Amino acid sequence: MSKPALYYATLSPPSRAVLLTAKAIGLELELRPINLLKGEHLTPEFLKLNPQHTIPTLIDGDANIIDSHAICAYLIEKYGKAHESLYPKDLVKRANVDARLHLDSGHLFARLRFLYEPVLYYGSTDCSVDKIAYVQKCYEILEGFLKDQTYLCGNELTIADFCCVATVTSVNDVAPIDEFKFPKVHAWLKALSELPYYKATNEEGAEELKALFKTKLAENRSK
């Protein structure tokens, strides 16, 4: 049986969320890197796989899945039956996980993209206080969810944690997290950083993206 194939980039927080999920359940993927800065996600070949031209994209037999949150859920359902707590069967618990996944896609990642994309792709020099504050408002939401629990959906790790942490750790240099205002967010980040697969799977790519953003911003401002 062939491995599921993942089109991904280590720079991409959504890609790293899927990689964290695969590591958590011990699933080996066939990794197919895509260079976003060279526009490899816009080639005719890739557009046939994914007209939305986003990564990650998962190919598993006849299945073609194009959203990181959907991919994470799919991997647990198909390959992670021994790890069901990552995406619970219980209707209420699953609804809470889904809600946090939407928090990532609708707020966290959307605001990271609003800040990063113009600089990385279009030569923008805008890294304004307002854009940074817009990202930091999400930390208030996370702090609220984490008030009485270790993880975003309770005291058990879920795919929502993987998706949200991949985004937060990709922007927390530009939009710092005040440890006095958001102690629970700091504790959550520490708990996730202690996972044995976390550093190689998420931290290195997050640091790479943050460094690239700073470099591109400086280049754009020097022109």
XYZ file of N, CA and C in Angstrom:
669
model
N 0.857 -1.198 0.000
C 0.000 0.000 0.000
C 0.888 1.242 0.000
N 0.666 2.153 -0.929
C 1.488 3.349 -1.034
C 1.152 4.337 0.089
N 2.141 5.142 0.439
C 1.940 6.154 1.478
C 1.087 7.295 0.937
N 0.327 7.966 1.795
C -0.310 9.218 1.379
C 0.770 10.232 1.001
N 0.531 10.979 -0.064
C 1.510 11.966 -0.547
C 1.063 13.360 -0.122
N 1.985 14.096 0.469
C 1.679 15.447 0.944
C 2.522 16.463 0.194
N 1.863 17.367 -0.523
C 2.525 18.535 -1.108
C 2.573 19.596 -0.013
N 3.762 20.078 0.284
C 3.925 20.895 1.485
C 5.118 21.832 1.336
N 5.242 22.737 2.308
C 6.448 23.560 2.453
C 6.677 23.763 3.943
N 7.922 23.663 4.384
C 8.194 23.860 5.810
C 7.896 25.293 6.246
N 7.937 26.238 5.302
C 7.577 27.620 5.630
C 6.096 27.754 5.984
N 5.286 26.863 5.502
C 3.832 26.962 5.606
C 3.316 26.447 6.949
N 2.702 27.316 7.778
C 2.116 26.826 9.032
C 1.081 25.716 8.830
N 0.174 25.831 7.842
C -0.771 24.732 7.645
C -0.089 23.403 7.297
N 0.993 23.470 6.521
C 1.728 22.239 6.215
C 2.285 21.624 7.495
N 2.830 22.480 8.355
C 3.425 21.963 9.584
C 2.370 21.390 10.535
N 1.165 21.923 10.492
C 0.078 21.353 11.305
C -0.203 19.916 10.880
N -0.219 19.679 9.584
C -0.442 18.318 9.076
C 0.726 17.410 9.459
N 1.942 17.919 9.358
C 3.112 17.124 9.720
C 3.099 16.772 11.206
N 2.673 17.701 12.053
C 2.544 17.416 13.480
C 1.520 16.309 13.726
N 0.415 16.374 13.005
C -0.627 15.348 13.147
C -0.103 13.982 12.732
N 0.591 13.937 11.610
C 1.144 12.662 11.133
C 2.147 12.097 12.143
N 2.993 12.960 12.691
C 3.967 12.502 13.689
C 3.265 11.970 14.929
N 2.199 12.635 15.349
C 1.496 12.243 16.565
C 0.899 10.845 16.453
N 0.509 10.442 15.250
C -0.107 9.122 15.074
C 0.857 8.113 14.455
N 2.102 8.533 14.253
C 3.101 7.617 13.711
C 2.898 7.263 12.257
N 2.336 8.191 11.491
C 2.065 7.948 10.073
C 3.186 8.503 9.207
N 3.712 7.687 8.332
C 4.747 8.131 7.408
C 4.098 8.611 6.111
N 4.464 9.799 5.695
C 3.933 10.398 4.477
C 5.009 10.446 3.402
N 4.578 10.412 2.161
C 5.497 10.711 1.055
C 5.496 12.224 0.883
N 6.609 12.855 1.195
C 6.671 14.316 1.211
C 7.118 14.854 -0.140
N 6.314 15.757 -0.691
C 6.598 16.364 -1.986
C 6.686 17.878 -1.798
N 7.888 18.407 -1.628
C 8.039 19.841 -1.332
C 7.614 20.738 -2.490
N 7.022 21.863 -2.125
C 6.598 22.897 -3.075
C 7.263 24.207 -2.666
N 7.912 24.863 -3.620
C 8.537 26.151 -3.352
C 7.537 27.266 -3.678
N 6.980 27.841 -2.635
C 5.964 28.879 -2.822
C 6.554 30.145 -3.431
N 7.753 30.512 -3.020
C 8.355 31.748 -3.507
C 8.687 31.672 -4.987
N 8.878 30.455 -5.506
C 9.111 30.269 -6.932
C 7.816 30.022 -7.704
N 6.693 30.024 -6.989
C 5.396 29.876 -7.647
C 5.073 28.468 -8.105
N 5.679 27.470 -7.481
C 5.421 26.089 -7.907
C 3.981 25.656 -7.635
N 3.286 26.370 -6.750
C 1.879 26.067 -6.474
C 0.949 26.658 -7.540
N 1.528 27.397 -8.485
C 0.729 28.024 -9.546
C 0.942 27.374 -10.906
N 1.692 26.288 -10.946
C 1.945 25.606 -12.221
C 0.684 24.902 -12.697
N 0.531 24.698 -13.997
C -0.645 23.974 -14.504
C -0.796 22.600 -13.875
N 0.329 21.927 -13.628
C 0.275 20.587 -13.046
C -0.320 20.618 -11.642
N 0.126 21.612 -10.849
C -0.395 21.675 -9.485
C -1.843 22.150 -9.468
N -2.189 23.055 -10.360
C -3.573 23.550 -10.405
C -4.565 22.454 -10.759
N -4.106 21.438 -11.466
C -4.982 20.298 -11.743
C -5.297 19.540 -10.460
N -4.316 19.479 -9.577
C -4.528 18.815 -8.287
C -5.362 19.674 -7.358
N -5.123 20.979 -7.406
C -5.739 21.884 -6.450
C -5.990 23.240 -7.099
N -7.182 23.448 -7.642
C -7.504 24.729 -8.277
C -7.407 25.919 -7.318
N -7.425 25.638 -6.022
C -7.300 26.705 -5.019
C -5.839 27.107 -4.834
N -4.929 26.355 -5.433
C -3.467 26.542 -5.401
C -2.923 26.825 -4.004
N -3.357 26.003 -3.054
C -2.877 26.128 -1.682
C -2.135 24.857 -1.273
N -1.264 25.034 -0.299
C -0.684 23.873 0.347
C -0.974 23.978 1.843
N -1.057 22.801 2.479
C -0.799 21.460 1.972
C -1.937 20.922 1.113
N -1.573 19.966 0.292
C -2.532 19.176 -0.474
C -2.161 17.712 -0.274
N -3.158 16.898 0.031
C -2.923 15.476 0.293
C -3.534 14.626 -0.809
N -2.743 13.692 -1.319
C -3.235 12.705 -2.261
C -3.111 11.343 -1.592
N -4.238 10.656 -1.435
C -4.254 9.343 -0.792
C -5.138 8.424 -1.613
N -4.500 7.684 -2.528
C -5.284 6.888 -3.461
C -6.104 7.804 -4.341
N -7.415 7.618 -4.319
C -8.309 8.463 -5.118
C -8.723 9.739 -4.382
N -8.338 9.844 -3.124
C -8.726 11.019 -2.328
C -7.762 12.171 -2.575
N -8.325 13.351 -2.757
C -7.551 14.569 -2.973
C -8.123 15.617 -2.019
N -7.351 15.968 -0.977
C -7.861 16.839 0.073
C -6.974 18.070 0.160
N -7.587 19.260 0.216
C -6.800 20.467 -0.038
C -6.768 21.479 1.105
N -7.311 21.168 2.244
C -7.268 22.112 3.372
C -6.600 21.430 4.552
N -5.703 22.149 5.226
C -4.937 21.518 6.306
C -5.830 20.987 7.423
N -6.864 21.726 7.769
C -7.749 21.289 8.852
C -8.501 20.025 8.447
N -8.961 20.005 7.200
C -9.632 18.805 6.688
C -8.659 17.631 6.598
N -7.426 17.912 6.205
C -6.423 16.844 6.098
C -6.135 16.251 7.473
N -5.944 17.098 8.469
C -5.673 16.599 9.825
C -6.814 15.689 10.307
N -8.046 16.136 10.103
C -9.203 15.332 10.518
C -9.240 14.006 9.759
N -8.985 14.062 8.471
C -8.986 12.854 7.633
C -7.938 11.855 8.109
N -6.748 12.340 8.414
C -5.674 11.437 8.834
C -6.017 10.728 10.142
N -6.650 11.450 11.065
C -7.049 10.812 12.323
C -8.124 9.768 12.056
N -9.111 10.123 11.240
C -10.212 9.194 10.956
C -9.715 7.925 10.272
N -8.788 8.060 9.348
C -8.363 6.892 8.565
C -7.202 6.146 9.189
N -6.249 6.883 9.746
C -5.005 6.241 10.183
C -4.741 6.353 11.690
N -5.546 7.112 12.393
C -5.237 7.385 13.793
C -6.252 6.843 14.775
N -6.791 5.670 14.508
C -7.854 5.134 15.366
C -7.377 4.906 16.796
N -6.072 4.703 16.965
C -5.538 4.551 18.325
C -5.303 5.909 18.994
N -5.573 6.980 18.265
C -5.320 8.333 18.774
C -6.570 9.200 18.598
N -7.741 8.613 18.846
C -8.992 9.314 18.567
C -9.186 10.566 19.414
N -8.480 10.664 20.533
C -8.624 11.866 21.363
C -8.143 13.118 20.636
N -7.311 12.922 19.598
C -6.852 14.076 18.811
C -7.986 14.692 17.983
N -9.006 13.885 17.671
C -10.193 14.378 16.967
C -11.363 13.512 17.440
N -11.925 13.841 18.596
C -12.845 12.935 19.302
C -14.098 12.588 18.497
N -14.624 11.393 18.788
C -15.889 10.964 18.180
C -17.076 11.643 18.842
N -16.946 11.916 20.140
C -18.030 12.566 20.874
C -18.452 13.851 20.169
N -19.752 13.999 19.954
C -20.261 15.094 19.128
C -19.894 16.468 19.677
N -20.045 16.663 20.978
C -19.755 17.976 21.574
C -18.259 18.257 21.548
N -17.456 17.263 21.920
C -16.004 17.443 21.903
C -15.502 17.745 20.495
N -16.052 17.029 19.515
C -15.630 17.270 18.134
C -16.049 18.665 17.685
N -17.236 19.092 18.064
C -17.692 20.434 17.683
C -16.753 21.496 18.240
N -16.248 21.290 19.466
C -15.312 22.246 20.050
C -13.983 22.254 19.295
N -13.513 21.081 18.897
C -12.290 21.024 18.087
C -12.511 21.748 16.768
N -13.643 21.472 16.125
C -13.942 22.141 14.849
C -13.987 23.661 15.023
N -14.542 24.110 16.135
C -14.622 25.556 16.385
C -13.230 26.175 16.478
N -12.310 25.486 17.143
C -10.941 26.012 17.240
C -10.220 25.940 15.904
N -10.546 24.949 15.090
C -9.974 24.897 13.745
C -10.431 26.101 12.932
N -11.698 26.474 13.110
C -12.201 27.676 12.426
C -11.575 28.944 12.999
N -11.255 28.927 14.277
C -10.528 30.054 14.869
C -9.194 30.241 14.165
N -8.521 29.136 13.887
C -7.249 29.231 13.168
C -7.456 29.758 11.755
N -8.362 29.137 11.006
C -8.518 29.524 9.594
C -9.127 30.910 9.441
N -10.064 31.260 10.317
C -10.775 32.523 10.151
C -10.121 33.716 10.821
N -9.273 33.459 11.821
C -8.675 34.559 12.578
C -7.151 34.470 12.611
N -6.617 33.436 13.255
C -5.166 33.372 13.432
C -4.417 33.391 12.101
N -4.666 32.394 11.262
C -3.915 32.322 10.014
C -4.299 33.453 9.071
N -5.559 33.846 9.081
C -5.995 34.944 8.210
C -5.239 36.232 8.550
N -4.988 36.470 9.822
C -4.291 37.700 10.231
C -2.789 37.596 9.969
N -2.231 36.400 10.155
C -0.831 36.202 9.764
C -0.665 36.486 8.271
N -1.558 35.950 7.484
C -1.456 36.143 6.037
C -1.623 37.612 5.655
N -2.522 38.308 6.321
C -2.747 39.734 6.080
C -1.471 40.538 6.327
N -0.692 40.103 7.314
C 0.560 40.771 7.649
C 1.700 40.340 6.729
N 1.820 39.035 6.494
C 2.986 38.487 5.811
C 2.928 38.537 4.285
N 1.784 38.219 3.721
C 1.724 38.013 2.269
C 2.152 39.233 1.454
N 1.692 40.447 1.781
C 2.127 41.606 0.978
C 3.633 41.819 1.009
N 4.254 41.526 2.138
C 5.706 41.701 2.271
C 6.454 40.626 1.506
N 6.029 39.379 1.647
C 6.747 38.259 1.038
C 6.607 38.204 -0.475
N 5.439 38.620 -0.987
C 5.166 38.414 -2.412
C 5.039 39.697 -3.232
N 4.720 40.811 -2.608
C 4.360 41.995 -3.389
C 5.197 43.229 -3.057
N 6.287 43.068 -2.341
C 7.193 44.180 -2.109
C 6.716 45.210 -1.109
N 5.714 44.875 -0.312
C 5.184 45.833 0.658
C 6.212 46.135 1.749
N 6.111 47.324 2.305
C 6.941 47.714 3.452
C 6.091 47.904 4.708
N 4.836 47.464 4.643
C 3.880 47.729 5.716
C 3.933 46.644 6.795
N 4.504 47.001 7.922
C 4.434 46.152 9.120
C 3.993 47.060 10.258
N 2.815 47.608 10.105
C 2.340 48.675 10.977
C 1.921 48.161 12.346
N 1.867 49.078 13.288
C 1.411 48.766 14.643
C -0.005 48.205 14.597
N -0.838 48.727 13.717
C -2.226 48.267 13.624
C -2.294 46.810 13.173
N -1.467 46.439 12.196
C -1.469 45.056 11.723
C -0.972 44.112 12.811
N 0.033 44.537 13.532
C 0.575 43.715 14.623
C -0.466 43.563 15.733
N -1.119 44.652 16.084
C -2.149 44.605 17.124
C -3.309 43.707 16.713
N -3.598 43.683 15.413
C -4.681 42.842 14.894
C -4.363 41.364 15.132
N -3.112 40.979 14.961
C -2.689 39.611 15.278
C -2.793 39.372 16.781
N -2.308 40.330 17.568
C -2.243 40.137 19.022
C -3.619 40.029 19.675
N -4.652 40.570 19.031
C -6.007 40.405 19.568
C -6.394 38.932 19.652
N -5.820 38.122 18.774
C -6.107 36.687 18.811
C -5.552 36.034 20.070
N -4.486 36.591 20.616
C -3.918 36.020 21.840
C -4.897 36.150 23.003
N -5.687 37.215 22.993
C -6.710 37.383 24.022
C -7.729 36.249 23.953
N -8.089 35.877 22.723
C -9.050 34.781 22.535
C -8.458 33.465 23.027
N -7.214 33.201 22.643
C -6.557 31.968 23.077
C -6.456 31.917 24.601
N -6.084 33.026 25.220
C -5.964 33.078 26.676
C -7.293 32.725 27.329
N -8.386 33.197 26.758
C -9.703 32.881 27.300
C -10.025 31.397 27.235
N -9.709 30.761 26.110
C -9.970 29.333 25.979
C -9.075 28.507 26.902
N -7.881 29.010 27.172
C -6.910 28.257 27.962
C -7.008 28.541 29.460
N -7.945 29.345 29.857
C -8.003 29.842 31.235
C -7.951 28.724 32.276
N -8.742 27.673 32.075
C -8.838 26.613 33.085
C -8.416 25.260 32.534
N -7.586 25.250 31.499
C -7.222 23.975 30.876
C -5.857 24.075 30.217
N -5.296 22.915 29.912
C -3.947 22.850 29.347
C -3.930 23.124 27.861
N -4.948 22.604 27.166
C -4.997 22.712 25.708
C -6.263 23.461 25.283
N -6.394 23.713 24.011
C -7.470 24.584 23.524
C -8.862 23.985 23.696
N -8.936 22.663 23.781
C -10.245 22.008 23.914
C -10.346 21.170 25.178
N -9.566 21.500 26.173
C -9.611 20.746 27.416
C -8.211 20.362 27.854
N -8.110 19.230 28.524
C -6.814 18.784 29.025
C -6.216 17.664 28.186
N -6.779 17.459 26.986
C -6.208 16.506 26.054
C -5.820 17.223 24.763
N -4.692 16.841 24.248
C -4.180 17.405 23.001
C -5.103 17.050 21.842
N -5.331 18.015 20.931
C -6.130 17.741 19.732
C -5.464 18.373 18.507
N -6.022 18.060 17.344
C -5.492 18.654 16.118
C -5.675 20.164 16.100
N -6.587 20.689 16.895
C -6.746 22.147 16.979
C -5.490 22.793 17.548
N -4.875 22.126 18.518
C -3.623 22.641 19.067
C -2.536 22.667 18.005
N -2.444 21.616 17.201
C -1.428 21.565 16.149
C -1.627 22.696 15.143
N -2.867 22.899 14.730
C -3.131 23.926 13.715
C -2.859 25.326 14.261
N -3.304 25.576 15.481
C -3.136 26.920 16.038
C -1.687 27.201 16.422
N -0.988 26.206 16.964
C 0.391 26.468 17.377
C 1.297 26.696 16.178
N 1.023 26.016 15.078
C 1.837 26.226 13.880
C 1.725 27.666 13.393
N 0.536 28.252 13.533
C 0.348 29.644 13.135
C 0.968 30.611 14.139
N 0.651 30.433 15.406
C 1.121 31.368 16.441
C 2.636 31.443 16.465
N 3.297 30.300 16.383
C 4.764 30.298 16.473
C 5.429 30.801 15.199
N 4.640 31.063 14.183
C 5.175 31.622 12.940
C 5.112 33.140 12.901
N 4.471 33.741 13.916
C 4.285 35.197 13.893
C 4.638 35.845 15.230
N 5.043 35.068 16.224
C 5.202 35.615 17.573
C 6.477 36.422 17.784
N 7.331 36.543 16.767
C 8.434 37.505 16.840
C 7.945 38.895 16.457
N 7.236 38.957 15.343
C 6.710 40.234 14.850
C 5.586 40.740 15.753
N 4.752 39.817 16.216
C 3.643 40.154 17.110
C 3.870 39.425 18.434
N 4.719 39.975 19.302
C 5.111 39.276 20.524
C 3.928 38.979 21.446
N 4.100 37.905 22.223
C 3.079 37.488 23.183
C 3.539 37.913 24.578
N 2.861 38.872 25.155
C 3.219 39.381 26.478
C 2.974 38.288 27.523
N 4.036 37.835 28.188
C 3.909 36.723 29.125
C 3.110 37.102 30.369
N 3.010 38.389 30.686
C 2.229 38.805 31.849
C 0.742 38.909 31.506
N 0.428 39.340 30.285
C -0.966 39.412 29.853
C -1.510 38.050 29.451
N -0.628 37.203 28.923
C -1.080 35.928 28.357
C -0.271 34.752 28.921
N -0.303 34.562 30.227
C 0.486 33.471 30.826
C 0.038 32.089 30.381
N -1.260 31.924 30.155
C -1.758 30.604 29.734
C -1.320 30.278 28.312
N -1.228 31.290 27.473
C -0.733 31.060 26.104
C 0.725 30.617 26.171
N 1.505 31.253 27.020
C 2.907 30.859 27.177
C 3.018 29.424 27.696
N 2.170 29.066 28.655
C 2.195 27.707 29.206
C 1.800 26.683 28.141
N 0.829 27.043 27.320
C 0.386 26.169 26.218
C 1.512 25.961 25.209
N 2.186 27.032 24.848
C 3.313 26.914 23.918
C 4.415 26.035 24.508
N 4.666 26.176 25.792
C 5.696 25.363 26.445
C 5.304 23.889 26.425
N 4.041 23.600 26.725
C 3.577 22.210 26.734
C 3.741 21.567 25.359
N 3.410 22.303 24.319
C 3.535 21.762 22.962
C 5.005 21.620 22.557
N 5.832 22.547 22.999
C 7.251 22.496 22.637
C 7.950 21.278 23.224
N 7.344 20.670 24.234
C 7.941 19.506 24.875
C 7.571 18.190 24.203
N 6.704 18.226 23.202
C 6.413 17.014 22.425
C 7.698 16.572 21.727
N 7.982 15.279 21.703
C 9.276 14.824 21.180
C 9.519 15.139 19.712
N 8.463 15.327 18.948
C 8.580 15.572 17.510
C 8.401 17.047 17.168
N 8.198 17.896 18.183
C 7.819 19.287 17.913
C 8.928 20.099 17.243
N 10.138 20.033 17.761
C 11.204 20.911 17.286
C 11.467 20.726 15.795
N 11.699 19.491 15.379
C 12.024 19.232 13.976
C 10.822 19.450 13.068
N 9.625 19.217 13.594
C 8.423 19.263 12.754
C 7.837 20.662 12.631
N 7.921 21.457 13.710
C 7.321 22.796 13.650
C 8.298 23.932 13.912
N 9.097 23.817 14.957
C 9.896 24.965 15.390
C 10.855 25.449 14.306
N 11.523 24.522 13.645
C 12.524 24.921 12.649
C 11.887 25.655 11.471
N 10.745 25.174 10.993
C 10.053 25.841 9.897
C 9.493 27.192 10.301
N 8.992 27.286 11.544
C 8.468 28.563 12.033
C 9.576 29.607 12.110
N 10.736 29.201 12.611
C 11.866 30.131 12.695
C 12.322 30.555 11.298
N 12.280 29.624 10.360
C 12.662 29.930 8.978
C 11.724 30.978 8.375
N 10.433 30.821 8.612
C 9.460 31.774 8.070
C 9.639 33.151 8.692
N 9.828 33.214 9.989
C 9.993 34.510 10.663
C 11.256 35.224 10.182
N 12.312 34.457 9.986
C 13.557 35.051 9.483
C 13.380 35.563 8.059
N 12.658 34.795 7.240
C 12.419 35.209 5.858
C 11.600 36.495 5.817
N 10.586 36.590 6.668
C 9.760 37.808 6.708
C 10.614 39.024 7.039
N 11.471 38.905 8.044
C 12.321 40.031 8.440
C 13.274 40.423 7.311
N 13.823 39.423 6.636
C 14.744 39.694 5.531
C 14.028 40.406 4.395
N 12.859 39.893 4.016
C 12.111 40.499 2.899
C 11.649 41.917 3.252
N 11.237 42.123 4.487
C 10.800 43.454 4.901
C 11.956 44.440 4.795
N 13.142 44.029 5.246
C 14.312 44.893 5.169
C 14.687 45.171 3.703
N 14.626 44.156 2.879
C 14.916 44.322 1.446
C 13.935 45.303 0.815
N 12.658 45.130 1.102
C 11.632 45.994 0.517
C 11.827 47.453 0.954
N 12.210 47.638 2.202
C 12.376 49.006 2.715
C 13.648 49.667 2.210
N 14.583 48.869 1.735
C 15.840 49.424 1.247
C 15.774 49.880 -0.219
N 14.668 49.561 -0.875
C 14.542 49.875 -2.308
C 14.090 51.321 -2.503
